[in-house]
C-alpha positions as YAML, in Angstrom:
chain: A
units: angstrom
residues:
- id: 1
  name: MET
  ca: [-32.30, -8.33, 0.84]
- id: 2
  name: THR
  ca: [-30.88, -10.32, 3.50]
- id: 3
  name: THR
  ca: [-27.37, -9.86, 4.89]
- id: 4
  name: ALA
  ca: [-24.37, -11.27, 7.32]
- id: 5
  name: ARG
  ca: [-22.73, -8.60, 9.22]
- id: 6
  name: PRO
  ca: [-19.42, -7.51, 7.86]
- id: 7
  name: VAL
  ca: [-16.58, -6.46, 9.88]
- id: 8
  name: SER
  ca: [-14.94, -2.93, 9.31]
- id: 9
  name: SER
  ca: [-11.74, -3.98, 11.21]
- id: 10
  name: TYR
  ca: [-11.06, -6.30, 8.19]
- id: 11
  name: ALA
  ca: [-10.53, -2.93, 6.16]
- id: 12
  name: GLN
  ca: [-7.44, -2.08, 8.73]
- id: 13
  name: LEU
  ca: [-6.21, -5.62, 8.72]
- id: 14
  name: GLY
  ca: [-5.77, -5.28, 4.77]
- id: 15
  name: VAL
  ca: [-4.25, -1.70, 5.44]
- id: 16
  name: THR
  ca: [-1.83, -3.38, 7.89]
- id: 17
  name: TYR
  ca: [-0.59, -6.14, 6.08]
- id: 18
  name: ALA
  ca: [0.07, -3.93, 2.97]
- id: 19
  name: GLU
  ca: [2.82, -2.12, 5.46]
- id: 20
  name: GLN
  ca: [4.22, -4.93, 6.56]
- id: 21
  name: LEU
  ca: [4.69, -6.21, 3.15]
- id: 22
  name: ALA
  ca: [6.33, -3.00, 2.07]
- id: 23
  name: ALA
  ca: [8.41, -2.90, 5.05]
- id: 24
  name: GLU
  ca: [9.64, -6.17, 3.70]
- id: 25
  name: GLY
  ca: [10.42, -5.03, 0.13]
- id: 26
  name: VAL
  ca: [7.67, -6.60, -1.46]
- id: 27
  name: ALA
  ca: [6.24, -4.02, -3.55]
- id: 28
  name: ALA
  ca: [2.53, -4.75, -4.44]
- id: 29
  name: SER
  ca: [0.84, -2.77, -7.19]
- id: 30
  name: MET
  ca: [-2.65, -3.72, -5.70]
- id: 31
  name: LEU
  ca: [-3.75, -6.12, -3.15]
- id: 32
  name: THR
  ca: [-7.05, -7.85, -3.24]
- id: 33
  name: HIS
  ca: [-8.74, -10.40, -0.69]
- id: 34
  name: LYS
  ca: [-11.29, -13.04, -2.11]
- id: 35
  name: TRP
  ca: [-15.14, -12.82, -1.66]
- id: 36
  name: GLN
  ca: [-16.89, -9.20, -0.70]
- id: 37
  name: ALA
  ca: [-17.33, -7.53, 2.46]
- id: 38
  name: ASN
  ca: [-20.34, -9.11, 3.69]
- id: 39
  name: ASP
  ca: [-18.92, -12.29, 3.26]
- id: 40
  name: LEU
  ca: [-16.62, -11.68, 5.89]
- id: 41
  name: ILE
  ca: [-17.82, -12.23, 9.27]
- id: 42
  name: GLU
  ca: [-16.29, -11.41, 12.59]
- id: 43
  name: PRO
  ca: [-14.28, -12.82, 14.22]
- id: 44
  name: HIS
  ca: [-14.41, -16.11, 12.14]
- id: 45
  name: SER
  ca: [-13.49, -15.14, 8.59]
- id: 46
  name: ASP
  ca: [-9.99, -15.25, 7.32]
- id: 47
  name: MET
  ca: [-8.79, -13.02, 4.56]
- id: 48
  name: ASP
  ca: [-7.65, -14.97, 1.42]
- id: 49
  name: ILE
  ca: [-5.17, -12.36, -0.37]
- id: 50
  name: ARG
  ca: [-4.14, -11.83, -3.85]
- id: 51
  name: VAL
  ca: [-0.88, -9.95, -4.69]
- id: 52
  name: ILE
  ca: [-0.73, -8.47, -7.82]
- id: 53
  name: LEU
  ca: [2.93, -7.37, -9.07]
- id: 54
  name: ASP
  ca: [3.85, -4.56, -11.36]
- id: 55
  name: GLN
  ca: [6.17, -6.97, -13.17]
- id: 56
  name: THR
  ca: [7.49, -10.46, -12.42]
- id: 57
  name: PRO
  ca: [10.56, -10.20, -9.38]
- id: 58
  name: ASP
  ca: [14.09, -10.90, -10.57]
- id: 59
  name: SER
  ca: [13.67, -14.05, -8.32]
- id: 60
  name: TRP
  ca: [10.63, -15.84, -7.15]
- id: 61
  name: TRP
  ca: [12.44, -17.82, -4.53]
- id: 62
  name: GLY
  ca: [13.58, -14.29, -2.78]
- id: 63
  name: TRP
  ca: [10.41, -12.61, -3.10]
- id: 64
  name: ASN
  ca: [8.54, -15.32, -1.46]
- id: 65
  name: GLU
  ca: [11.26, -15.48, 1.27]
- id: 66
  name: ARG
  ca: [10.30, -12.05, 2.22]
- id: 67
  name: LEU
  ca: [6.41, -12.57, 2.12]
- id: 68
  name: ALA
  ca: [6.77, -15.64, 4.59]
- id: 69
  name: THR
  ca: [8.83, -13.03, 6.50]
- id: 70
  name: ALA
  ca: [6.20, -10.32, 6.27]
- id: 71
  name: HIS
  ca: [3.29, -12.61, 6.52]
- id: 72
  name: HIS
  ca: [5.05, -13.86, 9.77]
- id: 73
  name: ARG
  ca: [5.24, -10.44, 11.41]
- id: 74
  name: ALA
  ca: [1.86, -9.25, 10.44]
- id: 75
  name: VAL
  ca: [0.60, -12.54, 12.41]
- id: 76
  name: LEU
  ca: [2.66, -11.79, 15.16]
- id: 77
  name: LEU
  ca: [1.02, -8.50, 15.95]
- id: 78
  name: ASP
  ca: [-2.06, -9.72, 17.39]
- id: 79
  name: PRO
  ca: [-3.03, -13.39, 18.28]
- id: 80
  name: ALA
  ca: [-6.34, -13.10, 16.68]
- id: 81
  name: HIS
  ca: [-4.18, -12.74, 13.28]
- id: 82
  name: SER
  ca: [-3.33, -16.78, 13.59]
- id: 83
  name: ARG
  ca: [-6.95, -17.22, 12.18]
- id: 84
  name: LEU
  ca: [-7.50, -13.57, 10.59]
- id: 85
  name: LEU
  ca: [-4.24, -13.89, 8.27]
- id: 86
  name: GLU
  ca: [-4.51, -17.95, 8.46]
- id: 87
  name: HIS
  ca: [-2.10, -18.31, 5.86]
- id: 88
  name: PRO
  ca: [0.17, -16.12, 3.04]
- id: 89
  name: PRO
  ca: [-1.75, -15.19, -0.11]
- id: 90
  name: GLY
  ca: [-3.30, -17.70, -2.25]
- id: 91
  name: PHE
  ca: [-2.19, -16.25, -5.63]
- id: 92
  name: ALA
  ca: [0.37, -13.84, -7.39]
- id: 93
  name: PHE
  ca: [-0.46, -12.32, -10.36]
- id: 94
  name: THR
  ca: [1.46, -9.24, -12.60]
- id: 95
  name: VAL
  ca: [-0.60, -6.34, -14.11]
- id: 96
  name: GLY
  ca: [-0.07, -8.17, -17.12]
- id: 97
  name: ASP
  ca: [-1.18, -11.26, -16.50]
- id: 98
  name: LEU
  ca: [-4.43, -9.18, -15.74]
- id: 99
  name: ASP
  ca: [-4.42, -6.78, -18.75]
- id: 100
  name: ARG
  ca: [-3.90, -9.51, -21.24]
- id: 101
  name: ASN
  ca: [-6.72, -11.36, -19.70]
- id: 102
  name: HIS
  ca: [-4.92, -14.42, -18.59]
- id: 103
  name: VAL
  ca: [-6.72, -15.13, -15.12]
- id: 104
  name: SER
  ca: [-9.45, -16.94, -15.05]
- id: 105
  name: PRO
  ca: [-12.30, -14.78, -14.89]
- id: 106
  name: ALA
  ca: [-14.11, -16.79, -12.35]
- id: 107
  name: GLU
  ca: [-11.44, -16.27, -9.71]
- id: 108
  name: ILE
  ca: [-11.21, -12.29, -10.72]
- id: 109
  name: SER
  ca: [-14.77, -11.94, -10.24]
- id: 110
  name: THR
  ca: [-14.91, -12.49, -6.41]
- id: 111
  name: TRP
  ca: [-12.18, -9.79, -5.87]
- id: 112
  name: SER
  ca: [-12.44, -7.33, -3.36]
- id: 113
  name: LEU
  ca: [-9.92, -4.24, -3.21]
- id: 114
  name: ILE
  ca: [-7.91, -3.79, -0.41]
- id: 115
  name: THR
  ca: [-5.09, -1.46, -1.48]
- id: 116
  name: GLY
  ca: [-4.32, -0.17, -5.29]
- id: 117
  name: ASN
  ca: [-6.21, 1.27, -8.31]
- id: 118
  name: ALA
  ca: [-9.99, 1.17, -7.38]
- id: 119
  name: ALA
  ca: [-10.93, 1.71, -11.28]
- id: 120
  name: THR
  ca: [-8.30, -0.79, -12.44]
- id: 121
  name: LEU
  ca: [-10.15, -3.22, -10.55]
- id: 122
  name: ARG
  ca: [-13.55, -2.57, -11.55]
- id: 123
  name: ARG
  ca: [-11.97, -2.47, -15.52]
- id: 124
  name: TRP
  ca: [-11.17, -6.07, -14.41]
- id: 125
  name: LYS
  ca: [-13.51, -7.71, -12.98]
- id: 126
  name: SER
  ca: [-15.92, -5.84, -15.67]
- id: 127
  name: ARG
  ca: [-14.30, -7.56, -18.42]
- id: 128
  name: ALA
  ca: [-14.42, -10.79, -16.47]
- id: 129
  name: GLN
  ca: [-18.11, -10.84, -16.31]
- id: 130
  name: MET
  ca: [-18.56, -10.21, -19.77]
- id: 131
  name: MET
  ca: [-16.15, -12.99, -20.83]
- id: 132
  name: PRO
  ca: [-18.41, -15.74, -22.63]
- id: 133
  name: TRP
  ca: [-19.31, -19.03, -20.27]
- id: 134
  name: SER
  ca: [-16.74, -21.83, -20.95]
- id: 135
  name: ARG
  ca: [-15.34, -25.35, -19.97]
- id: 136
  name: ALA
  ca: [-12.79, -23.84, -17.38]
- id: 137
  name: ASP
  ca: [-15.85, -22.13, -15.57]
- id: 138
  name: GLU
  ca: [-17.83, -25.37, -15.28]
- id: 139
  name: ARG
  ca: [-14.72, -26.80, -14.11]
- id: 140
  name: PHE
  ca: [-13.99, -23.85, -11.53]
- id: 141
  name: TYR
  ca: [-17.63, -24.13, -9.91]
- id: 142
  name: ARG
  ca: [-17.95, -28.11, -10.06]
- id: 143
  name: GLY
  ca: [-14.63, -28.28, -8.49]
- id: 144
  name: ILE
  ca: [-16.39, -26.24, -5.52]
- id: 145
  name: LEU
  ca: [-19.02, -28.80, -5.47]
- id: 146
  name: ASP
  ca: [-17.10, -31.82, -6.00]
- id: 147
  name: ALA
  ca: [-15.28, -31.25, -3.00]
- id: 148
  name: ARG
  ca: [-18.19, -30.92, -0.58]
- id: 149
  name: VAL
  ca: [-21.08, -33.26, -1.45]
- id: 150
  name: GLU
  ca: [-21.87, -36.84, -1.12]
- id: 151
  name: GLY
  ca: [-20.47, -36.55, 2.19]
- id: 152
  name: ARG
  ca: [-17.05, -34.98, 1.23]
- id: 153
  name: TYR
  ca: [-17.54, -32.06, 3.60]
- id: 154
  name: GLN
  ca: [-16.03, -33.03, 7.03]
- id: 155
  name: LEU
  ca: [-16.86, -30.44, 10.00]
- id: 156
  name: ASP
  ca: [-13.62, -32.09, 11.89]
- id: 157
  name: ARG
  ca: [-11.27, -31.27, 8.90]
- id: 158
  name: ASP
  ca: [-12.22, -27.36, 9.53]
- id: 159
  name: SER
  ca: [-9.65, -27.22, 12.34]
- id: 160
  name: THR
  ca: [-9.92, -25.03, 15.76]
- id: 161
  name: ASP
  ca: [-6.41, -24.93, 16.31]
- id: 162
  name: ASN
  ca: [-6.27, -21.25, 15.80]
- id: 163
  name: VAL
  ca: [-9.85, -20.22, 17.43]
- id: 164
  name: HIS
  ca: [-9.39, -19.07, 20.99]
- id: 165
  name: HIS
  ca: [-13.11, -17.85, 21.36]
- id: 166
  name: ASP
  ca: [-16.91, -19.06, 20.68]
- id: 167
  name: LEU
  ca: [-15.70, -23.00, 19.39]
- id: 168
  name: ASP
  ca: [-19.22, -23.93, 18.87]
- id: 169
  name: GLY
  ca: [-19.74, -20.36, 17.02]
- id: 170
  name: TYR
  ca: [-16.94, -21.07, 14.73]
- id: 171
  name: ARG
  ca: [-18.04, -24.47, 14.27]
- id: 172
  name: LYS
  ca: [-21.30, -23.40, 12.65]
- id: 173
  name: HIS
  ca: [-19.90, -20.43, 10.89]
- id: 174
  name: CYS
  ca: [-17.82, -23.03, 9.24]
- id: 175
  name: ILE
  ca: [-20.90, -25.08, 8.32]
- id: 176
  name: VAL
  ca: [-22.59, -22.09, 7.01]
- id: 177
  name: TRP
  ca: [-19.75, -20.45, 5.21]
- id: 178
  name: HIS
  ca: [-17.18, -23.27, 4.35]
- id: 179
  name: TYR
  ca: [-19.92, -26.14, 3.49]
- id: 180
  name: VAL
  ca: [-23.70, -24.56, 2.49]
- id: 181
  name: ALA
  ca: [-22.93, -21.09, 1.04]
- id: 182
  name: PRO
  ca: [-19.65, -22.24, -1.13]
- id: 183
  name: CYS
  ca: [-22.25, -25.06, -2.66]
- id: 184
  name: TRP
  ca: [-25.01, -22.55, -2.76]
- id: 185
  name: PHE
  ca: [-22.55, -19.90, -4.56]
- id: 186
  name: ALA
  ca: [-21.37, -22.93, -7.27]
- id: 187
  name: SER
  ca: [-24.66, -23.88, -7.78]
- id: 188
  name: ALA
  ca: [-26.10, -20.91, -8.67]
- id: 189
  name: ALA
  ca: [-23.17, -19.83, -10.88]
- id: 190
  name: LEU
  ca: [-23.67, -23.16, -12.72]
- id: 191
  name: ALA
  ca: [-27.80, -22.56, -13.16]
- id: 192
  name: THR
  ca: [-27.52, -19.16, -14.14]
- id: 193
  name: ARG
  ca: [-24.11, -19.10, -15.59]
- id: 194
  name: THR
  ca: [-23.52, -16.16, -13.81]
- id: 195
  name: ARG
  ca: [-19.72, -15.12, -12.31]
- id: 196
  name: TYR
  ca: [-21.28, -13.88, -8.70]
- id: 197
  name: PRO
  ca: [-18.34, -11.69, -6.81]
- id: 198
  name: GLY
  ca: [-19.45, -13.62, -3.72]
- id: 199
  name: LYS
  ca: [-21.36, -16.02, -1.63]
- id: 200
  name: THR
  ca: [-23.66, -13.72, 0.04]
- id: 201
  name: ALA
  ca: [-24.77, -12.05, -3.28]
- id: 202
  name: ALA
  ca: [-25.71, -16.12, -4.98]
- id: 203
  name: ILE
  ca: [-27.56, -16.42, -1.81]
- id: 204
  name: ASN
  ca: [-29.39, -13.44, -2.03]
- id: 205
  name: GLN
  ca: [-30.34, -13.23, -5.91]
- id: 206
  name: TRP
  ca: [-30.73, -17.24, -6.88]
- id: 207
  name: GLN
  ca: [-33.69, -18.55, -4.54]
- id: 208
  name: PRO
  ca: [-35.46, -20.69, -6.66]
- id: 209
  name: GLY
  ca: [-38.68, -22.51, -5.24]
- id: 210
  name: GLU
  ca: [-38.08, -23.84, -1.76]
- id: 211
  name: LEU
  ca: [-34.44, -22.08, -1.29]
- id: 212
  name: GLU
  ca: [-35.95, -18.60, -0.16]
- id: 213
  name: SER
  ca: [-36.78, -19.99, 3.09]
- id: 214
  name: HIS
  ca: [-33.11, -22.14, 3.68]
- id: 215
  name: ALA
  ca: [-31.30, -18.48, 2.60]
- id: 216
  name: GLU
  ca: [-33.15, -16.58, 5.34]
- id: 217
  name: GLU
  ca: [-32.47, -19.35, 7.89]
- id: 218
  name: PHE
  ca: [-28.70, -19.70, 6.90]
- id: 219
  name: LEU
  ca: [-27.92, -16.23, 6.66]
- id: 220
  name: HIS
  ca: [-29.50, -15.82, 10.07]
- id: 221
  name: LEU
  ca: [-27.19, -18.09, 11.92]
- id: 222
  name: SER
  ca: [-24.15, -16.80, 10.19]
- id: 223
  name: ALA
  ca: [-24.57, -13.85, 12.22]
- id: 224
  name: THR
  ca: [-22.53, -13.34, 15.48]
- id: 225
  name: THR
  ca: [-25.01, -13.73, 18.08]
- id: 226
  name: SER
  ca: [-25.17, -13.75, 21.77]
- id: 227
  name: ASP
  ca: [-27.90, -16.19, 21.40]
- id: 228
  name: PRO
  ca: [-26.60, -19.55, 21.39]
- id: 229
  name: GLY
  ca: [-28.91, -21.16, 18.95]
- id: 230
  name: PRO
  ca: [-28.70, -24.61, 17.81]
- id: 231
  name: SER
  ca: [-25.88, -26.95, 18.27]
- id: 232
  name: PRO
  ca: [-23.20, -27.40, 15.40]
- id: 233
  name: THR
  ca: [-24.73, -31.03, 14.89]
- id: 234
  name: GLN
  ca: [-28.10, -29.53, 14.47]
- id: 235
  name: VAL
  ca: [-26.67, -26.84, 12.15]
- id: 236
  name: LEU
  ca: [-25.10, -29.64, 10.25]
- id: 237
  name: ARG
  ca: [-28.13, -31.79, 10.12]
- id: 238
  name: THR
  ca: [-30.01, -28.96, 8.37]
- id: 239
  name: ALA
  ca: [-26.94, -28.25, 5.98]
- id: 240
  name: HIS
  ca: [-27.28, -31.25, 4.81]
- id: 241
  name: ILE
  ca: [-30.71, -30.72, 3.82]
- id: 242
  name: THR
  ca: [-30.06, -27.52, 2.11]
- id: 243
  name: VAL
  ca: [-27.30, -28.30, 0.19]
- id: 244
  name: ASP
  ca: [-29.67, -31.61, -1.07]
- id: 245
  name: ALA
  ca: [-32.32, -29.20, -2.09]
- id: 246
  name: VAL
  ca: [-29.50, -26.69, -3.87]
- id: 247
  name: LEU
  ca: [-28.28, -29.53, -5.98]
- id: 248
  name: ARG
  ca: [-31.73, -30.62, -6.87]
- id: 249
  name: HIS
  ca: [-32.11, -27.18, -8.87]
- id: 250
  name: THR
  ca: [-28.22, -27.85, -10.00]
- id: 251
  name: PRO
  ca: [-28.23, -28.34, -13.49]
- id: 252
  name: PRO
  ca: [-26.19, -31.44, -14.87]
- id: 253
  name: PRO
  ca: [-22.61, -30.81, -16.68]
- id: 254
  name: ARG
  ca: [-23.19, -29.77, -20.28]
- id: 255
  name: PRO
  ca: [-20.61, -29.74, -22.86]
- id: 256
  name: LEU
  ca: [-19.02, -26.43, -23.82]
- id: 257
  name: PRO
  ca: [-16.14, -25.10, -25.83]
- id: 258
  name: GLU
  ca: [-13.15, -24.16, -24.61]
- id: 259
  name: ALA
  ca: [-12.37, -20.17, -24.13]
- id: 260
  name: SER
  ca: [-10.08, -18.99, -26.88]
- id: 261
  name: GLU
  ca: [-7.21, -18.57, -24.83]
- id: 262
  name: ALA
  ca: [-8.12, -21.35, -21.87]
- id: 263
  name: ALA
  ca: [-4.47, -23.03, -22.12]
- id: 264
  name: LEU
  ca: [-3.01, -19.65, -21.41]
- id: 265
  name: ALA
  ca: [-5.18, -18.44, -18.49]
- id: 266
  name: ALA
  ca: [-5.23, -22.06, -17.17]
- id: 267
  name: TRP
  ca: [-1.17, -21.64, -17.24]
- id: 268
  name: ILE
  ca: [-1.11, -18.20, -15.71]
- id: 269
  name: THR
  ca: [-3.98, -19.46, -13.31]
- id: 270
  name: ALA
  ca: [-1.74, -22.05, -12.05]
- id: 271
  name: ALA
  ca: [1.39, -20.26, -11.96]
- id: 272
  name: GLY
  ca: [-0.35, -17.79, -9.73]
- id: 273
  name: MET
  ca: [-1.31, -20.06, -6.70]
- id: 274
  name: LEU
  ca: [2.03, -21.90, -7.53]
- id: 275
  name: ARG
  ca: [4.25, -18.48, -7.40]
- id: 276
  name: VAL
  ca: [3.25, -18.38, -3.54]
- id: 277
  name: ARG
  ca: [4.05, -22.11, -2.35]
- id: 278
  name: VAL
  ca: [7.21, -21.19, -1.35]
- id: 279
  name: ALA
  ca: [6.09, -18.45, 1.14]
- id: 280
  name: ARG
  ca: [3.30, -20.95, 2.44]
- id: 281
  name: TRP
  ca: [5.77, -23.70, 2.86]
- id: 282
  name: ILE
  ca: [8.65, -21.10, 4.94]
- id: 283
  name: TYR
  ca: [5.56, -20.12, 6.83]
- id: 284
  name: TYR
  ca: [3.52, -23.13, 7.81]
- id: 285
  name: LEU
  ca: [7.26, -24.93, 9.03]
- id: 286
  name: ASN
  ca: [8.06, -21.96, 10.96]
- id: 287
  name: PRO
  ca: [4.93, -20.48, 12.77]
- id: 288
  name: PRO
  ca: [4.73, -17.70, 15.27]
- id: 289
  name: PRO
  ca: [4.77, -18.80, 18.72]
- id: 290
  name: GLY
  ca: [1.27, -20.16, 19.56]
- id: 291
  name: THR
  ca: [0.33, -20.61, 15.98]
- id: 292
  name: VAL
  ca: [-0.92, -24.15, 14.68]
- id: 293
  name: THR
  ca: [0.11, -24.78, 10.96]
- id: 294
  name: GLY
  ca: [-0.13, -28.32, 10.83]
- id: 295
  name: TYR
  ca: [-3.95, -28.97, 9.26]
- id: 296
  name: LEU
  ca: [-2.63, -26.12, 6.62]
- id: 297
  name: ILE
  ca: [0.28, -27.99, 5.77]
- id: 298
  name: ALA
  ca: [-2.37, -31.12, 5.50]
- id: 299
  name: ARG
  ca: [-4.42, -28.91, 2.80]
- id: 300
  name: GLU
  ca: [-1.43, -28.44, 0.81]
- id: 301
  name: GLU
  ca: [-2.20, -31.85, -0.81]
- id: 302
  name: LYS
  ca: [-5.27, -30.65, -2.56]
- id: 303
  name: GLU
  ca: [-3.83, -27.51, -4.00]
- id: 304
  name: LEU
  ca: [-0.79, -29.56, -5.43]
- id: 305
  name: ARG
  ca: [-3.24, -32.37, -6.96]
- id: 306
  name: SER
  ca: [-5.18, -29.26, -8.32]
- id: 307
  name: ALA
  ca: [-1.81, -27.52, -10.05]
- id: 308
  name: ARG
  ca: [-0.63, -31.29, -11.31]
- id: 309
  name: ASN
  ca: [-3.95, -31.70, -12.82]
- id: 310
  name: THR
  ca: [-4.41, -28.37, -14.50]
- id: 311
  name: LEU
  ca: [-0.56, -28.94, -15.59]
- id: 312
  name: THR
  ca: [-1.21, -32.72, -17.14]
- id: 313
  name: ARG
  ca: [-3.85, -31.22, -18.94]
- id: 314
  name: LEU
  ca: [-1.69, -28.16, -20.46]
- id: 315
  name: ALA
  ca: [0.78, -30.84, -21.17]
- id: 316
  name: ASP
  ca: [-1.28, -32.55, -23.86]
- id: 317
  name: ARG
  ca: [-2.43, -29.04, -25.46]
- id: 318
  name: THR
  ca: [1.13, -27.26, -25.24]
- id: 319
  name: SER
  ca: [4.51, -28.22, -27.84]
- id: 320
  name: GLY
  ca: [7.77, -27.74, -28.07]
- id: 321
  name: ASP
  ca: [9.70, -25.97, -25.06]
- id: 322
  name: ASP
  ca: [6.60, -24.73, -23.66]
- id: 323
  name: ALA
  ca: [5.64, -28.61, -23.19]
- id: 324
  name: LEU
  ca: [8.89, -29.58, -21.70]
- id: 325
  name: LEU
  ca: [8.80, -26.97, -19.23]
- id: 326
  name: VAL
  ca: [5.34, -27.91, -18.10]
- id: 327
  name: LYS
  ca: [6.48, -31.41, -17.91]
- id: 328
  name: ALA
  ca: [9.26, -30.21, -15.88]
- id: 329
  name: MET
  ca: [7.30, -28.37, -13.41]
- id: 330
  name: THR
  ca: [4.90, -31.06, -12.92]
- id: 331
  name: ALA
  ca: [7.61, -33.44, -12.13]
- id: 332
  name: LEU
  ca: [8.06, -31.37, -9.02]
- id: 333
  name: LEU
  ca: [4.54, -31.68, -7.95]
- id: 334
  name: ARG
  ca: [4.83, -34.52, -6.08]
- id: 335
  name: PRO
  ca: [1.67, -36.68, -5.38]
- id: 336
  name: GLY
  ca: [0.63, -37.82, -1.82]
- id: 337
  name: PRO
  ca: [-0.24, -36.43, 1.52]
- id: 338
  name: THR
  ca: [1.42, -33.39, 3.00]
- id: 339
  name: THR
  ca: [3.60, -33.60, 6.31]
- id: 340
  name: ALA
  ca: [6.16, -31.11, 7.53]
- id: 341
  name: CYS
  ca: [8.79, -33.76, 6.13]
- id: 342
  name: THR
  ca: [7.30, -33.63, 2.56]
- id: 343
  name: LEU
  ca: [7.21, -29.92, 2.95]
- id: 344
  name: ARG
  ca: [10.82, -29.51, 3.37]
- id: 345
  name: ASP
  ca: [11.44, -31.90, 1.09]
- id: 346
  name: LEU
  ca: [9.44, -30.16, -1.51]
- id: 347
  name: LEU
  ca: [11.75, -27.01, -0.63]
- id: 348
  name: ALA
  ca: [14.88, -28.87, -0.99]
- id: 349
  name: LEU
  ca: [13.36, -30.14, -4.41]
- id: 350
  name: TRP
  ca: [12.48, -27.22, -5.38]
- id: 351
  name: SER
  ca: [15.52, -25.49, -4.96]
- id: 352
  name: ARG
  ca: [17.86, -28.25, -6.38]
- id: 353
  name: HIS
  ca: [15.80, -27.30, -9.85]
- id: 354
  name: ARG
  ca: [15.13, -23.60, -9.11]
- id: 355
  name: SER
  ca: [16.00, -22.61, -12.74]
- id: 356
  name: VAL
  ca: [13.00, -24.95, -13.53]
- id: 357
  name: VAL
  ca: [10.56, -23.15, -10.92]
- id: 358
  name: GLU
  ca: [11.36, -19.68, -11.69]
- id: 359
  name: ASP
  ca: [11.16, -20.26, -15.62]
- id: 360
  name: PHE
  ca: [7.78, -21.65, -14.97]
- id: 361
  name: LEU
  ca: [6.54, -18.99, -12.95]
- id: 362
  name: SER
  ca: [8.09, -16.17, -14.87]
- id: 363
  name: ALA
  ca: [7.09, -17.52, -18.26]
- id: 364
  name: HIS
  ca: [4.68, -16.20, -21.37]
- id: 365
  name: PRO
  ca: [3.56, -19.39, -23.09]
- id: 366
  name: ALA
  ca: [3.01, -18.74, -26.71]
...
């Protein structure tokens, strides 16, 4: 078995982050991060955090303001945190959301514990692994591929603005872990109908045909080493060859039924992502000194487009007050490129329609 080198300091980083949240009154029942320990490669990987709350806050807006402040202070603790804690958490869910099985099982399957009850997380992940494979899984994993294949992966979009050392090493890391490994992870899931916990696990466990030699090579490249090795351009050239090989083993789309509570899971998963948008926008517009967030602002277009697409599908599958609420929230997800100016406009728009935002983020659809 081949593994990339994990970083023990990420565990301490998670504890530090939890302390900053607590200091700002952001009470979390659990913190998790996406991917497994051996998917986090020192010093290049960032922690993509999820916050689990005991219950919905009285005000999501006030909660987001405190979250943004906590994140800002966590980044101020160390210049390296501008990369390691690149952005505020990616999702916020409640314990009830997870207990009711209203969160994407593909999402849950990738979580690792930072703080909280380990047995509870194991229970959620075990149930997620046992759920029947559905159309939502196909969308989840094919979405990862669709964002990267056929020339869509662009190395220059993996900004080096907050990387202060070993730029070539970081670029090679991005090629391996932001391009090849996600494609391998998604293709392995689609080929085997398995919700893998991480990218390294998928690469180690799914190596049909010629992929075994590619796996060894790319996991070796991902390890931090003093040996300069091939240039980023050479690594990218080889990466395209590897991704093409992975795609040859990826099955075509297959008709599948929707899960029994697919609409509920889609609603809550979309809400979970939107629950942290205000914190992200506040932080991006007012970052710590020396921290660059322009590239993160630009990425918001993709996040908002994904949420808008989900809500558009939901509008066709809901009725009554739920449908009206979905349509009202969709109207607050304006299409188009995101800039500092458009994020300020979005904050103002959401503030003017705060009751719609709060209702959607806290709703328990029928």
